[in-house]
Amino acid sequence: MSDYLVIVESPAKAKTIERYLGKKYKVKASMGHVIDLPKSKMGVDVENDYDPKYITIRGKGPVLDDLKKSAKKAKKVYLAADPDREGEAIAWHLAHSLGIEEGAKCRVVFNEITKEAIKESFKEPREVDMDLVNAQQARRVLDRLVGYNISPLLWKKIKKGLSAGRVQSVAVKLIIDRENEINNFVPEEYWSITSEFTHKKKKFEAKFHGIDGEKTDLKNEEDVQKILNRLDGETFDVQSVNKRERKRNPSSPFTTSSLQQEAFRKLNFRAKKTMMIAQQLYEGINLGGKDGTTGLITYMRTDSTRISNTAKNEAAELIEAKFGQSHLGKQKQAKNDERSQDAHEAIRPTAIHKEPTTIKPKLSNDQYKLYKLIWERFVASQMAPAVLDTVTAHLMNNGVEFRATGSQVKFKGFMEVYVEGQDDKKKDEQKMLPPLEEGDQVTAQDITPNQHFTQPPPRYTEARLVRTLEEKGIGRPSTYAPTLDTIQRRGYVALDNRRFVPTELGTIVIDLLEQYFPEIINVQFTVDMENNLDSVEDGEKEWRKIIDDFYQDFEKRLEKAEEEIEKIEVRDEPAGENCEKCGHEMVYKMGRYGKFMACSNFPDCRNTKPILKEIGVDCPRCEKGSIVERKSKKNRTFYGCDQYPECEFISWDKPIQRPCPKCASLMVEKKQKKSTQVKCTECDYSETEQS
């Protein structure tokens, strides 16, 4: 019989932790929450100080019974749920269910699943932190009051299956507002002038900057012509050359949101996938040998960029050994955002010496990619800044100034390991100017005016939306992935080329909420509520008072909405064809991955069809069909004949109408990073077009 019982959330952790603690400890898993509010009803007594009515979660009875039996046999029970609000609430519920005395020092927390961290955490167990528990309770009760009151209203007035919530509704509102900005955007014309210059047979590019010492905007072709008319020949004088050294600092180690953003940019991982894989890396991977199952990263739900001194020292040793002392960064404490809870460290490898390549055979492909990203980001964060030499040359001709800029990495520093991705910007390109001195003369060749138009703001990608939610203080690290998943499952938004677009349903729901429950989609209200929850966690505010302040006004709005809102009929858009199975009209529906066609006779007929996008190319095989764009089960684009299954022509590359000039066979288009290759499917003919 074991002397001590340790309860964790996940069975994946249990085996690892039991091995670290030894024979006197038995480690079991609660499989997450064992107690929660009921699904079938509100579960909050608004008449009795918002008292939550918890019940044992369906299916968790046997788990709880087993834990109770084990607890009775043990000398002491330790509760080792995750180190966050949810984990604290799980520990509190377990303590009550197992009859652990209030105030008992039974709670252990650890930021990483390593032998040292686990053993250290058991040296100083603490009481269950009721401030953390109450912050979780407040969020749970608040979300239940909003969701279980507004959702039935939406079902009654619009359609079943809808939901509303503080964070998800604000996220949808942001997407709708961005779409309105795009639709209402009026492009403005502007021009630029570029030219290629030569100096001692060396070529470089410069752009028009201004006239008579002042920066000048070119709004139309007339402005451009004035500049061109003012130029006196093709010779420019080098008025001055400014050289300076610029430092570029590394990014901080990952927080939850920055990990989700970077995994989206660099790995094309959705937020939900990123968190799932990060959970696996945190709970432990079987590395075999002496290591066995080991947690590879620290806890992945954090908004802190703090790093322990031990981790800093280990990183410094590795950097010095690999790159030399010159690449070591200065030891400094990262500044956290004022909203950061700083409960634990940033996301980092638990053991820096476990380099990605050395453990790659033990990881799945996705696990390896994410671990490598985390490892490289952390190592780079502890390295010296990169040093760049930048040069700006001012070229003058009759008061007209062109400027040429160049830069070169003088010292790579952290860039030896890692460079942060960008949402929109192109990759940094080194561009050096020829040696230029004040008083030199250069010759302009091919002065080219270019017309441009201002562009609307871009639609939100997952990365951009997560960043915006974080910047505005909406939600917390653990809420981003489930929020993005929910708004897609509800059909409020869809993805178009990896960017969010609002659906008609989403717009209708948000319009209704804006009219009757403006606080639910108000950014500042949501931010203030998050700050209030943080104050509960800090022991500064009483959670029931926060709920009451919200609910008194909310209840009045709810009564008004019930009376005034009329039934809204969401009509499906006709697809212009009939169902081949039952003859009823086909309509357009919006699913998680965008629009599709479905029979209007649902649920009696469940026929669905993808929307086929024609690309204007005749089928080369059957000669009577047309080539259409389709999606594979993994959402990858391919091209096939619209006469399928009669004609089974498919191609991963996009066919084009123009036949091969060499053999008259089908030509396809293949997109590359900086060019488009057009090639024949039968012979070796190909063309390359620069993007």
XYZ file of C-alpha atoms in Angstrom:
691
model
C 0.000 0.000 0.000
C 1.250 3.478 -0.897
C 1.581 6.039 1.896
C 0.578 9.035 -0.217
C -1.998 9.659 -2.934
C -1.301 12.323 -5.583
C -4.126 13.406 -7.901
C -3.305 15.040 -11.237
C -5.591 15.961 -14.138
C -4.170 13.778 -16.898
C -3.245 10.076 -16.954
C -0.294 10.983 -19.212
C 1.230 12.879 -16.270
C 0.383 10.244 -13.677
C 2.888 7.596 -14.783
C 5.732 10.090 -15.167
C 5.161 11.749 -11.790
C 4.770 8.386 -10.019
C 8.152 7.328 -11.409
C 9.759 10.543 -10.124
C 8.235 10.320 -6.614
C 8.970 6.671 -5.894
C 7.189 3.700 -4.296
C 5.560 5.555 -1.404
C 3.433 7.587 -3.791
C 0.440 6.466 -5.837
C -0.477 8.935 -8.609
C -3.983 8.912 -10.127
C -5.781 11.145 -12.632
C -9.091 12.963 -12.173
C -9.395 13.329 -15.965
C -10.009 17.068 -15.610
C -13.017 18.410 -13.680
C -15.064 15.902 -11.685
C -17.678 18.461 -10.589
C -19.286 21.244 -12.625
C -22.498 23.186 -13.176
C -25.219 21.023 -14.775
C -25.577 21.158 -18.559
C -29.363 20.807 -18.526
C -30.113 23.972 -16.533
C -28.634 27.255 -15.336
C -27.167 25.845 -12.132
C -26.850 29.317 -10.555
C -29.232 30.428 -7.799
C -29.692 34.129 -8.598
C -32.066 34.503 -5.645
C -29.487 33.158 -3.209
C -26.407 35.324 -3.793
C -25.587 33.585 -7.132
C -24.772 30.345 -5.385
C -23.461 27.796 -7.929
C -25.141 24.369 -7.818
C -22.402 21.866 -8.637
C -23.050 18.254 -9.566
C -20.809 15.310 -10.376
C -20.148 15.336 -14.118
C -21.909 12.517 -15.960
C -19.503 9.597 -16.383
C -17.155 10.811 -13.632
C -18.902 8.894 -10.831
C -16.639 5.808 -11.090
C -13.533 8.019 -11.274
C -14.576 9.889 -8.135
C -15.475 6.667 -6.301
C -12.058 5.205 -7.111
C -10.315 8.365 -5.868
C -12.339 8.262 -2.633
C -11.324 4.635 -1.977
C -7.670 5.421 -2.622
C -7.853 8.548 -0.440
C -9.183 6.550 2.543
C -6.188 4.194 2.379
C -3.582 6.964 2.056
C -1.874 8.774 4.932
C -2.094 12.017 3.022
C -3.616 13.254 -0.256
C -1.871 15.785 -2.497
C -3.792 17.678 -5.177
C -1.547 18.423 -8.165
C -3.911 19.843 -10.809
C -2.569 22.380 -13.345
C -1.151 25.687 -12.024
C -3.977 27.993 -13.119
C -7.503 29.036 -12.089
C -9.100 25.930 -13.575
C -6.564 23.697 -11.854
C -7.175 25.425 -8.526
C -10.941 24.908 -8.922
C -10.393 21.209 -9.701
C -8.251 20.899 -6.555
C -10.956 22.630 -4.473
C -13.703 20.348 -5.791
C -11.566 17.282 -5.125
C -10.756 18.466 -1.607
C -14.487 18.754 -0.813
C -15.371 15.445 -2.477
C -12.596 13.530 -0.684
C -13.293 15.087 2.713
C -9.941 16.893 2.998
C -10.047 19.389 5.852
C -10.306 23.062 4.956
C -6.916 24.755 5.359
C -4.963 21.521 4.875
C -1.681 21.952 3.039
C -2.537 19.531 0.264
C -1.966 21.610 -2.886
C 1.217 21.194 -4.927
C 1.960 23.075 -8.136
C 4.753 22.789 -10.670
C 5.483 24.651 -13.864
C 7.269 21.760 -15.541
C 7.137 17.991 -15.349
C 10.753 17.223 -14.560
C 12.153 15.231 -11.642
C 13.694 18.284 -9.975
C 10.566 20.461 -10.323
C 8.229 17.707 -9.063
C 10.338 16.876 -6.003
C 10.788 20.560 -5.168
C 7.023 21.210 -5.314
C 6.330 18.486 -2.724
C 8.694 20.127 -0.210
C 6.318 23.059 0.277
C 2.653 22.100 -0.279
C 0.163 24.901 0.381
C -3.527 25.389 1.025
C -5.982 25.611 -1.859
C -5.934 29.266 -2.945
C -9.556 30.414 -2.590
C -8.874 33.697 -4.394
C -7.927 31.701 -7.491
C -10.943 29.450 -7.007
C -13.293 32.416 -6.651
C -11.889 34.042 -9.799
C -12.678 30.817 -11.672
C -16.121 30.611 -10.069
C -16.874 34.206 -11.006
C -15.975 33.585 -14.658
C -17.959 30.353 -14.734
C -21.063 31.907 -13.144
C -20.853 35.038 -15.280
C -20.533 33.049 -18.504
C -23.394 30.781 -17.399
C -25.676 33.780 -16.687
C -24.900 35.264 -20.097
C -24.944 32.049 -22.108
C -27.927 30.310 -20.507
C -30.077 33.449 -20.727
C -29.170 34.819 -24.160
C -28.730 31.489 -25.976
C -32.379 30.327 -25.501
C -33.460 33.779 -26.670
C -31.408 33.351 -29.850
C -32.874 29.868 -30.367
C -36.401 31.228 -30.024
C -35.960 34.331 -32.167
C -33.449 33.132 -34.808
C -32.591 29.405 -34.858
C -31.535 26.556 -32.582
C -27.912 25.813 -31.776
C -26.772 29.425 -31.369
C -24.846 30.790 -28.398
C -23.526 34.058 -27.032
C -20.637 34.756 -24.708
C -18.562 37.683 -23.537
C -15.348 36.842 -25.396
C -16.765 35.013 -28.430
C -19.293 37.783 -29.194
C -16.612 40.481 -29.035
C -14.391 38.396 -31.345
C -17.201 38.104 -33.916
C -17.883 41.851 -33.574
C -14.228 42.605 -34.350
C -14.425 40.446 -37.496
C -17.657 42.146 -38.616
C -16.254 45.624 -37.950
C -13.175 44.779 -40.019
C -15.356 43.502 -42.882
C -17.358 46.756 -42.773
C -14.110 48.735 -42.907
C -13.088 46.779 -45.992
C -16.487 47.220 -47.691
C -16.593 50.949 -46.944
C -12.984 51.553 -47.876
C -12.418 54.145 -50.594
C -9.020 53.668 -52.276
C -6.865 56.759 -52.629
C -4.455 57.184 -55.502
C -0.784 57.836 -54.866
C 2.394 57.551 -56.928
C 6.035 56.718 -56.433
C 9.079 57.161 -58.642
C 11.915 54.656 -58.672
C 15.052 54.554 -60.711
C 18.055 52.375 -61.252
C 21.331 54.239 -60.811
C 24.882 53.350 -61.811
C 28.133 54.349 -60.148
C 31.406 53.022 -61.530
C 29.499 50.293 -63.394
C 27.719 49.158 -60.214
C 23.933 49.357 -60.118
C 21.591 50.213 -57.246
C 17.998 51.402 -56.774
C 16.720 54.662 -55.268
C 13.283 56.193 -54.720
C 12.002 59.755 -54.992
C 11.841 61.397 -51.560
C 11.065 65.096 -51.937
C 11.950 68.513 -53.350
C 13.900 71.434 -51.922
C 14.677 69.583 -48.708
C 11.106 68.593 -47.838
C 9.422 65.195 -48.134
C 6.815 65.361 -50.900
C 3.781 63.127 -51.492
C 2.789 62.352 -55.067
C -1.004 62.220 -55.224
C -1.581 61.990 -58.984
C 0.099 61.786 -62.376
C 0.241 65.585 -62.595
C 2.418 65.700 -59.456
C 4.711 63.086 -60.997
C 5.033 65.022 -64.251
C 6.085 68.165 -62.358
C 8.940 66.227 -60.750
C 10.043 64.666 -64.040
C 9.938 68.074 -65.790
C 12.118 69.583 -63.070
C 14.894 67.029 -63.501
C 17.931 68.425 -65.290
C 19.386 65.480 -67.176
C 20.252 62.046 -65.785
C 23.165 63.001 -63.547
C 22.592 63.208 -59.789
C 25.010 64.522 -57.164
C 25.574 62.548 -53.984
C 24.697 65.247 -51.447
C 25.439 63.135 -48.350
C 25.873 59.547 -47.185
C 24.679 58.609 -43.686
C 26.090 55.454 -42.151
C 24.968 54.066 -38.823
C 24.967 50.911 -36.810
C 21.588 49.564 -35.704
C 20.864 46.873 -33.131
C 17.990 44.427 -33.423
C 16.931 42.743 -30.195
C 15.592 39.173 -29.976
C 11.953 38.483 -29.197
C 10.975 37.422 -25.685
C 10.268 33.728 -24.987
C 6.785 32.553 -25.888
C 3.603 33.345 -24.009
C 0.451 31.411 -24.927
C -0.752 34.025 -27.412
C 2.632 34.636 -29.061
C 3.094 30.854 -29.446
C -0.314 30.574 -31.141
C 0.521 33.484 -33.467
C 3.972 32.222 -34.440
C 2.821 28.615 -34.902
C 0.156 29.928 -37.290
C 2.658 32.047 -39.243
C 5.500 29.541 -39.459
C 3.850 26.133 -39.149
C 0.324 26.863 -40.417
C -1.050 25.423 -37.141
C -4.495 26.518 -35.991
C -4.682 27.763 -32.375
C -6.530 24.626 -31.250
C -3.897 22.350 -32.793
C -1.043 24.362 -31.273
C -2.488 24.027 -27.771
C -3.183 20.307 -28.211
C 0.424 19.584 -29.244
C 1.831 21.905 -26.562
C -0.202 19.951 -23.972
C 1.431 16.720 -25.183
C 4.915 18.242 -24.920
C 4.148 19.552 -21.423
C 2.658 16.304 -20.091
C 5.538 14.228 -21.357
C 7.002 12.259 -24.250
C 8.576 8.819 -23.853
C 12.210 9.404 -24.804
C 13.275 5.907 -23.799
C 16.394 4.955 -21.832
C 17.064 6.728 -18.527
C 14.818 9.654 -19.419
C 11.636 7.625 -19.904
C 8.559 9.822 -20.197
C 9.650 13.441 -19.712
C 7.894 16.780 -19.934
C 9.682 18.755 -22.645
C 8.247 22.248 -22.111
C 6.994 24.336 -19.209
C 3.278 25.004 -18.676
C 1.768 26.329 -21.893
C -0.977 28.604 -20.506
C 0.852 31.727 -19.425
C 1.012 35.417 -20.179
C 4.397 35.872 -18.494
C 7.774 36.262 -20.218
C 9.715 35.644 -16.996
C 12.476 33.016 -17.052
C 14.063 31.333 -14.022
C 17.734 31.989 -13.276
C 18.475 28.266 -13.615
C 17.062 28.217 -17.164
C 19.006 31.385 -18.026
C 22.262 29.872 -16.809
C 21.692 26.622 -18.736
C 20.960 28.627 -21.890
C 24.102 30.729 -21.390
C 26.251 27.590 -21.146
C 24.774 26.182 -24.351
C 25.101 29.469 -26.284
C 28.721 29.954 -25.222
C 29.600 26.378 -26.173
C 27.861 26.585 -29.565
C 28.507 30.164 -30.686
C 31.081 31.689 -28.324
C 30.875 34.312 -25.592
C 30.218 37.095 -28.121
C 26.734 35.672 -28.737
C 25.658 35.774 -25.084
C 22.908 38.264 -24.290
C 22.975 40.473 -21.217
C 21.125 38.958 -18.276
C 18.050 41.089 -17.682
C 14.563 40.524 -16.299
C 11.887 40.698 -18.997
C 9.151 43.282 -18.470
C 5.720 41.717 -18.434
C 2.565 43.386 -19.662
C 0.722 45.102 -16.789
C -2.144 42.600 -17.265
C 0.223 39.636 -16.950
C -0.464 37.425 -13.941
C 3.163 36.234 -13.818
C 1.978 33.085 -12.019
C 4.658 31.049 -13.749
C 7.329 31.288 -16.391
C 7.217 31.834 -20.115
C 6.967 28.745 -22.332
C 10.443 27.247 -22.641
C 12.165 23.851 -22.913
C 12.492 22.115 -19.541
C 16.004 20.970 -20.465
C 17.903 23.117 -22.966
C 20.389 20.310 -23.716
C 17.545 18.285 -25.269
C 18.051 19.819 -28.701
C 15.253 19.218 -31.235
C 17.388 17.164 -33.635
C 18.578 14.796 -30.885
C 15.052 13.810 -29.826
C 13.385 14.068 -33.241
C 13.034 10.262 -33.665
C 10.913 10.149 -30.474
C 8.500 12.877 -31.590
C 5.736 13.011 -34.163
C 6.318 15.416 -37.033
C 4.022 18.066 -35.514
C 5.497 17.630 -32.027
C 8.988 18.081 -33.454
C 8.019 21.245 -35.352
C 6.428 22.891 -32.309
C 9.199 21.826 -29.910
C 11.816 23.145 -32.341
C 9.953 26.472 -32.543
C 9.805 26.780 -28.726
C 13.427 25.686 -28.281
C 14.785 28.095 -30.900
C 12.695 31.031 -29.645
C 13.926 30.514 -26.082
C 17.591 30.114 -27.020
C 17.430 33.186 -29.278
C 15.803 35.225 -26.485
C 18.934 34.705 -24.373
C 21.367 35.693 -27.133
C 23.027 38.969 -28.070
C 21.282 41.475 -30.365
C 22.008 41.384 -34.090
C 24.018 44.330 -35.419
C 23.180 45.800 -38.818
C 25.109 48.365 -40.825
C 22.694 50.719 -42.571
C 23.526 53.280 -45.260
C 21.327 56.070 -46.658
C 22.522 58.031 -49.708
C 20.861 61.378 -50.606
C 20.954 61.964 -54.374
C 20.135 65.468 -55.735
C 19.239 66.836 -59.164
C 17.996 70.437 -59.377
C 16.399 70.277 -55.934
C 14.823 66.837 -56.559
C 15.947 64.270 -53.978
C 16.089 60.525 -54.438
C 17.140 58.280 -51.556
C 18.899 54.948 -51.689
C 19.068 52.709 -48.630
C 21.057 49.593 -47.953
C 21.679 47.349 -44.981
C 23.849 44.417 -44.154
C 24.006 42.155 -41.131
C 27.347 42.898 -39.484
C 26.846 40.503 -36.550
C 24.073 37.917 -36.608
C 23.730 37.410 -32.857
C 20.356 35.783 -32.096
C 19.591 35.584 -35.837
C 21.946 32.575 -35.972
C 19.093 30.645 -34.347
C 15.747 32.324 -34.926
C 13.941 35.315 -36.461
C 10.317 36.096 -35.608
C 7.735 35.716 -38.379
C 5.599 38.552 -39.738
C 1.900 38.699 -40.607
C 2.239 40.892 -43.674
C 5.791 42.129 -44.139
C 8.128 40.523 -46.617
C 11.303 38.862 -45.466
C 14.196 41.168 -44.697
C 16.556 41.260 -47.657
C 20.127 42.426 -47.406
C 20.715 45.151 -49.954
C 24.105 46.827 -50.111
C 24.935 50.052 -51.911
C 28.168 50.537 -53.847
C 30.786 52.683 -52.049
C 29.430 56.251 -52.331
C 30.990 59.440 -51.038
C 29.720 62.998 -50.751
C 30.352 64.804 -54.037
C 30.211 61.686 -56.231
C 28.018 61.719 -59.310
C 25.678 58.887 -60.278
C 23.662 58.305 -63.425
C 19.919 57.551 -63.459
C 18.703 54.887 -65.839
C 15.069 54.040 -66.457
C 13.285 56.507 -64.151
C 9.906 54.823 -63.636
C 6.700 56.375 -62.220
C 4.429 53.844 -60.467
C 0.740 54.326 -59.741
C -0.607 52.844 -56.474
C -3.838 52.788 -54.537
C -4.193 52.564 -50.778
C -5.358 49.144 -49.608
C -8.116 48.345 -47.100
C -7.104 46.838 -43.751
C -6.537 43.071 -44.031
C -9.044 40.530 -42.760
C -8.158 38.789 -39.533
C -6.123 35.624 -39.653
C -6.108 33.514 -36.489
C -2.732 34.995 -35.558
C -3.881 38.579 -36.125
C -7.128 38.064 -34.208
C -5.338 36.493 -31.222
C -2.897 39.415 -31.193
C -5.767 41.935 -31.306
C -7.669 40.198 -28.494
C -4.513 40.201 -26.386
C -3.671 43.846 -27.156
C -7.176 44.943 -26.197
C -7.134 42.859 -23.008
C -10.025 40.633 -24.100
C -9.944 37.115 -22.679
C -6.911 35.367 -21.234
C -4.402 32.808 -22.597
C -6.629 29.790 -21.992
C -9.626 31.363 -23.814
C -8.197 32.165 -27.264
C -8.175 28.703 -28.886
C -11.666 27.638 -27.685
C -13.087 31.050 -28.651
C -11.840 30.773 -32.245
C -13.139 27.215 -32.447
C -16.596 28.154 -31.080
C -17.291 31.074 -33.436
C -16.554 28.793 -36.405
C -18.627 25.860 -35.119
C -21.600 28.151 -34.518
C -21.403 29.369 -38.124
C -20.840 33.016 -37.135
C -17.663 33.243 -39.214
C -16.016 31.205 -41.942
C -12.494 30.938 -43.302
C -11.646 32.308 -46.732
C -8.003 31.824 -47.713
C -7.119 31.388 -43.992
C -8.857 34.660 -43.127
C -12.056 35.176 -41.158
C -15.178 36.463 -42.913
C -18.466 37.008 -41.075
C -21.516 35.045 -42.160
C -25.033 36.432 -42.500
C -25.963 34.528 -39.339
C -23.061 36.059 -37.415
C -24.065 39.548 -38.536
C -27.715 39.016 -37.513
C -26.735 37.745 -34.052
C -24.289 40.592 -33.401
C -26.802 43.212 -34.600
C -29.357 41.813 -32.155
C -26.853 41.756 -29.283
C -25.755 45.288 -30.106
C -29.328 46.524 -29.836
C -30.376 44.754 -26.636
C -27.153 43.697 -24.862
C -24.539 46.290 -25.916
C -22.278 45.504 -22.962
C -21.803 41.896 -24.167
C -20.059 43.061 -27.352
C -18.477 46.172 -25.861
C -14.698 45.857 -25.838
C -14.191 48.084 -22.801
C -16.845 46.241 -20.785
C -15.123 42.929 -21.551
C -11.705 44.366 -20.632
C -13.057 45.819 -17.370
C -14.654 42.484 -16.494
C -11.351 40.653 -17.080
C -9.634 43.178 -14.794
C -12.324 42.595 -12.164
C -11.710 38.850 -12.339
C -7.992 39.511 -11.902
C -8.840 41.625 -8.835
C -10.774 38.671 -7.403
C -7.704 36.490 -7.960
C -5.580 39.064 -6.157
C -8.015 39.088 -3.221
C -8.985 42.720 -3.821
C -12.668 42.240 -4.810
C -15.529 39.979 -3.772
C -16.746 37.843 -6.666
C -20.456 37.858 -5.823
C -20.513 41.683 -5.797
C -19.025 41.773 -9.323
C -21.668 39.329 -10.574
C -24.476 41.267 -8.892
C -23.355 44.613 -10.370
C -23.553 43.041 -13.814
C -26.731 41.003 -13.397
C -29.050 43.723 -12.025
C -28.966 45.677 -15.284
C -28.609 42.578 -17.476
C -31.843 41.076 -16.115
C -33.820 44.195 -17.119
C -32.367 44.093 -20.641
C -33.276 40.417 -20.870
C -36.938 41.082 -20.022
C -37.078 43.897 -22.581
C -35.521 41.711 -25.295
C -37.999 38.877 -24.629
C -40.895 41.285 -25.187
C -39.604 43.305 -28.133
C -37.598 40.975 -30.380
C -39.674 39.474 -33.154
C -38.948 36.160 -34.838
C -36.111 36.604 -37.351
C -36.190 34.251 -40.305
C -32.759 33.469 -41.695
C -33.481 32.550 -45.303
C -31.048 30.292 -47.078
C -29.821 31.648 -50.401
C -31.094 29.539 -53.362
C -28.299 27.764 -55.227
C -30.164 27.827 -58.562
C -30.463 24.053 -58.966
C -32.546 21.171 -57.670
C -31.467 18.228 -55.550
C -30.705 15.214 -57.728
C -31.924 12.881 -54.946
C -35.357 14.281 -54.070
C -36.010 17.172 -56.478
C -36.256 19.911 -53.833
C -34.363 23.175 -54.225
C -30.700 23.257 -53.242
C -29.623 26.154 -51.003
C -26.318 27.617 -49.867
C -25.258 26.838 -46.301
C -22.295 28.087 -44.314
C -20.163 25.482 -42.598
C -16.977 25.519 -40.622
C -14.862 25.618 -43.783
C -17.045 27.969 -45.807
C -20.055 27.721 -48.102
C -21.524 24.512 -49.447
C -24.798 23.417 -51.062
C -27.438 21.424 -49.180
C -30.945 20.200 -49.911
C -33.711 22.476 -48.570
C -35.666 19.309 -47.659
C -33.355 18.667 -44.678
C -33.637 16.604 -42.463
C -35.687 14.299 -44.738
C -32.964 14.618 -47.373
C -29.361 15.062 -46.250
C -27.808 15.579 -49.678
C -24.895 18.061 -49.685
C -22.512 19.164 -52.438
C -19.410 21.312 -52.537
C -19.588 24.593 -54.436
C -17.526 24.072 -57.552
C -15.457 27.020 -58.694
C -14.828 26.965 -62.455
C -11.398 28.114 -63.609
C -12.263 28.550 -67.307
C -10.403 25.472 -68.597
C -11.925 22.627 -70.637
C -11.279 19.096 -69.419
C -8.387 17.629 -71.477
C -9.561 14.050 -70.917
C -13.287 13.910 -71.698
C -13.456 17.203 -73.709
C -17.080 17.827 -72.627
C -16.537 18.810 -68.992
C -14.929 21.854 -67.365
C -12.155 21.914 -64.784
C -13.298 23.026 -61.320
C -11.497 23.754 -58.071
C -12.195 21.234 -55.310
C -11.096 20.560 -51.722
C -9.644 17.317 -50.388
C -10.587 15.829 -47.004
C -7.567 17.627 -45.546
C -8.782 20.940 -47.058
C -6.068 20.930 -49.736
C -7.006 22.462 -53.106
C -6.967 20.267 -56.205
C -8.538 20.411 -59.661
C -10.888 17.945 -61.335
C -13.505 17.539 -64.041
C -17.069 18.628 -63.218
C -18.298 15.427 -64.890
C -16.916 13.265 -62.056
C -17.410 10.296 -61.526
C -17.889 9.779 -65.299
C -14.549 11.552 -65.847
C -11.880 11.011 -63.189
C -9.350 13.653 -64.290
C -7.583 15.295 -61.294
C -4.506 17.502 -60.878
C -2.855 19.056 -57.801
C -1.473 21.833 -60.044
C -3.826 24.356 -61.658
C -4.445 23.580 -65.363
C -4.415 26.474 -67.844
C -6.306 26.791 -71.131
C -3.209 27.459 -73.276
C -1.759 24.186 -74.711
C 1.950 23.389 -74.705
C 3.606 25.135 -77.714
C 5.940 22.152 -78.089
C 3.575 19.135 -77.970
C 0.061 20.690 -77.581
C -0.531 18.811 -74.278
C -2.047 20.181 -71.063
C -0.097 22.920 -69.279
C -0.342 23.491 -65.512
C 0.560 26.410 -63.265
C 2.700 25.837 -60.174
C 3.041 28.664 -57.623
C 6.447 29.076 -56.052
C 7.712 31.553 -53.442
C 8.778 34.333 -55.811
C 7.632 33.069 -59.174
C 5.045 31.027 -61.047
C 6.166 28.070 -63.130
C 4.056 26.992 -66.105
C 4.984 23.527 -67.316
C 3.758 20.831 -69.669
C 2.351 17.630 -68.168
C 3.804 15.467 -70.956
C 7.094 16.943 -72.227
C 9.916 18.950 -70.617
C 8.663 22.394 -71.730
C 8.353 25.018 -68.953
C 8.194 28.787 -68.414
C 8.882 30.840 -65.297
C 7.129 34.109 -64.531
C 8.386 36.376 -61.727
C 5.705 37.277 -59.136
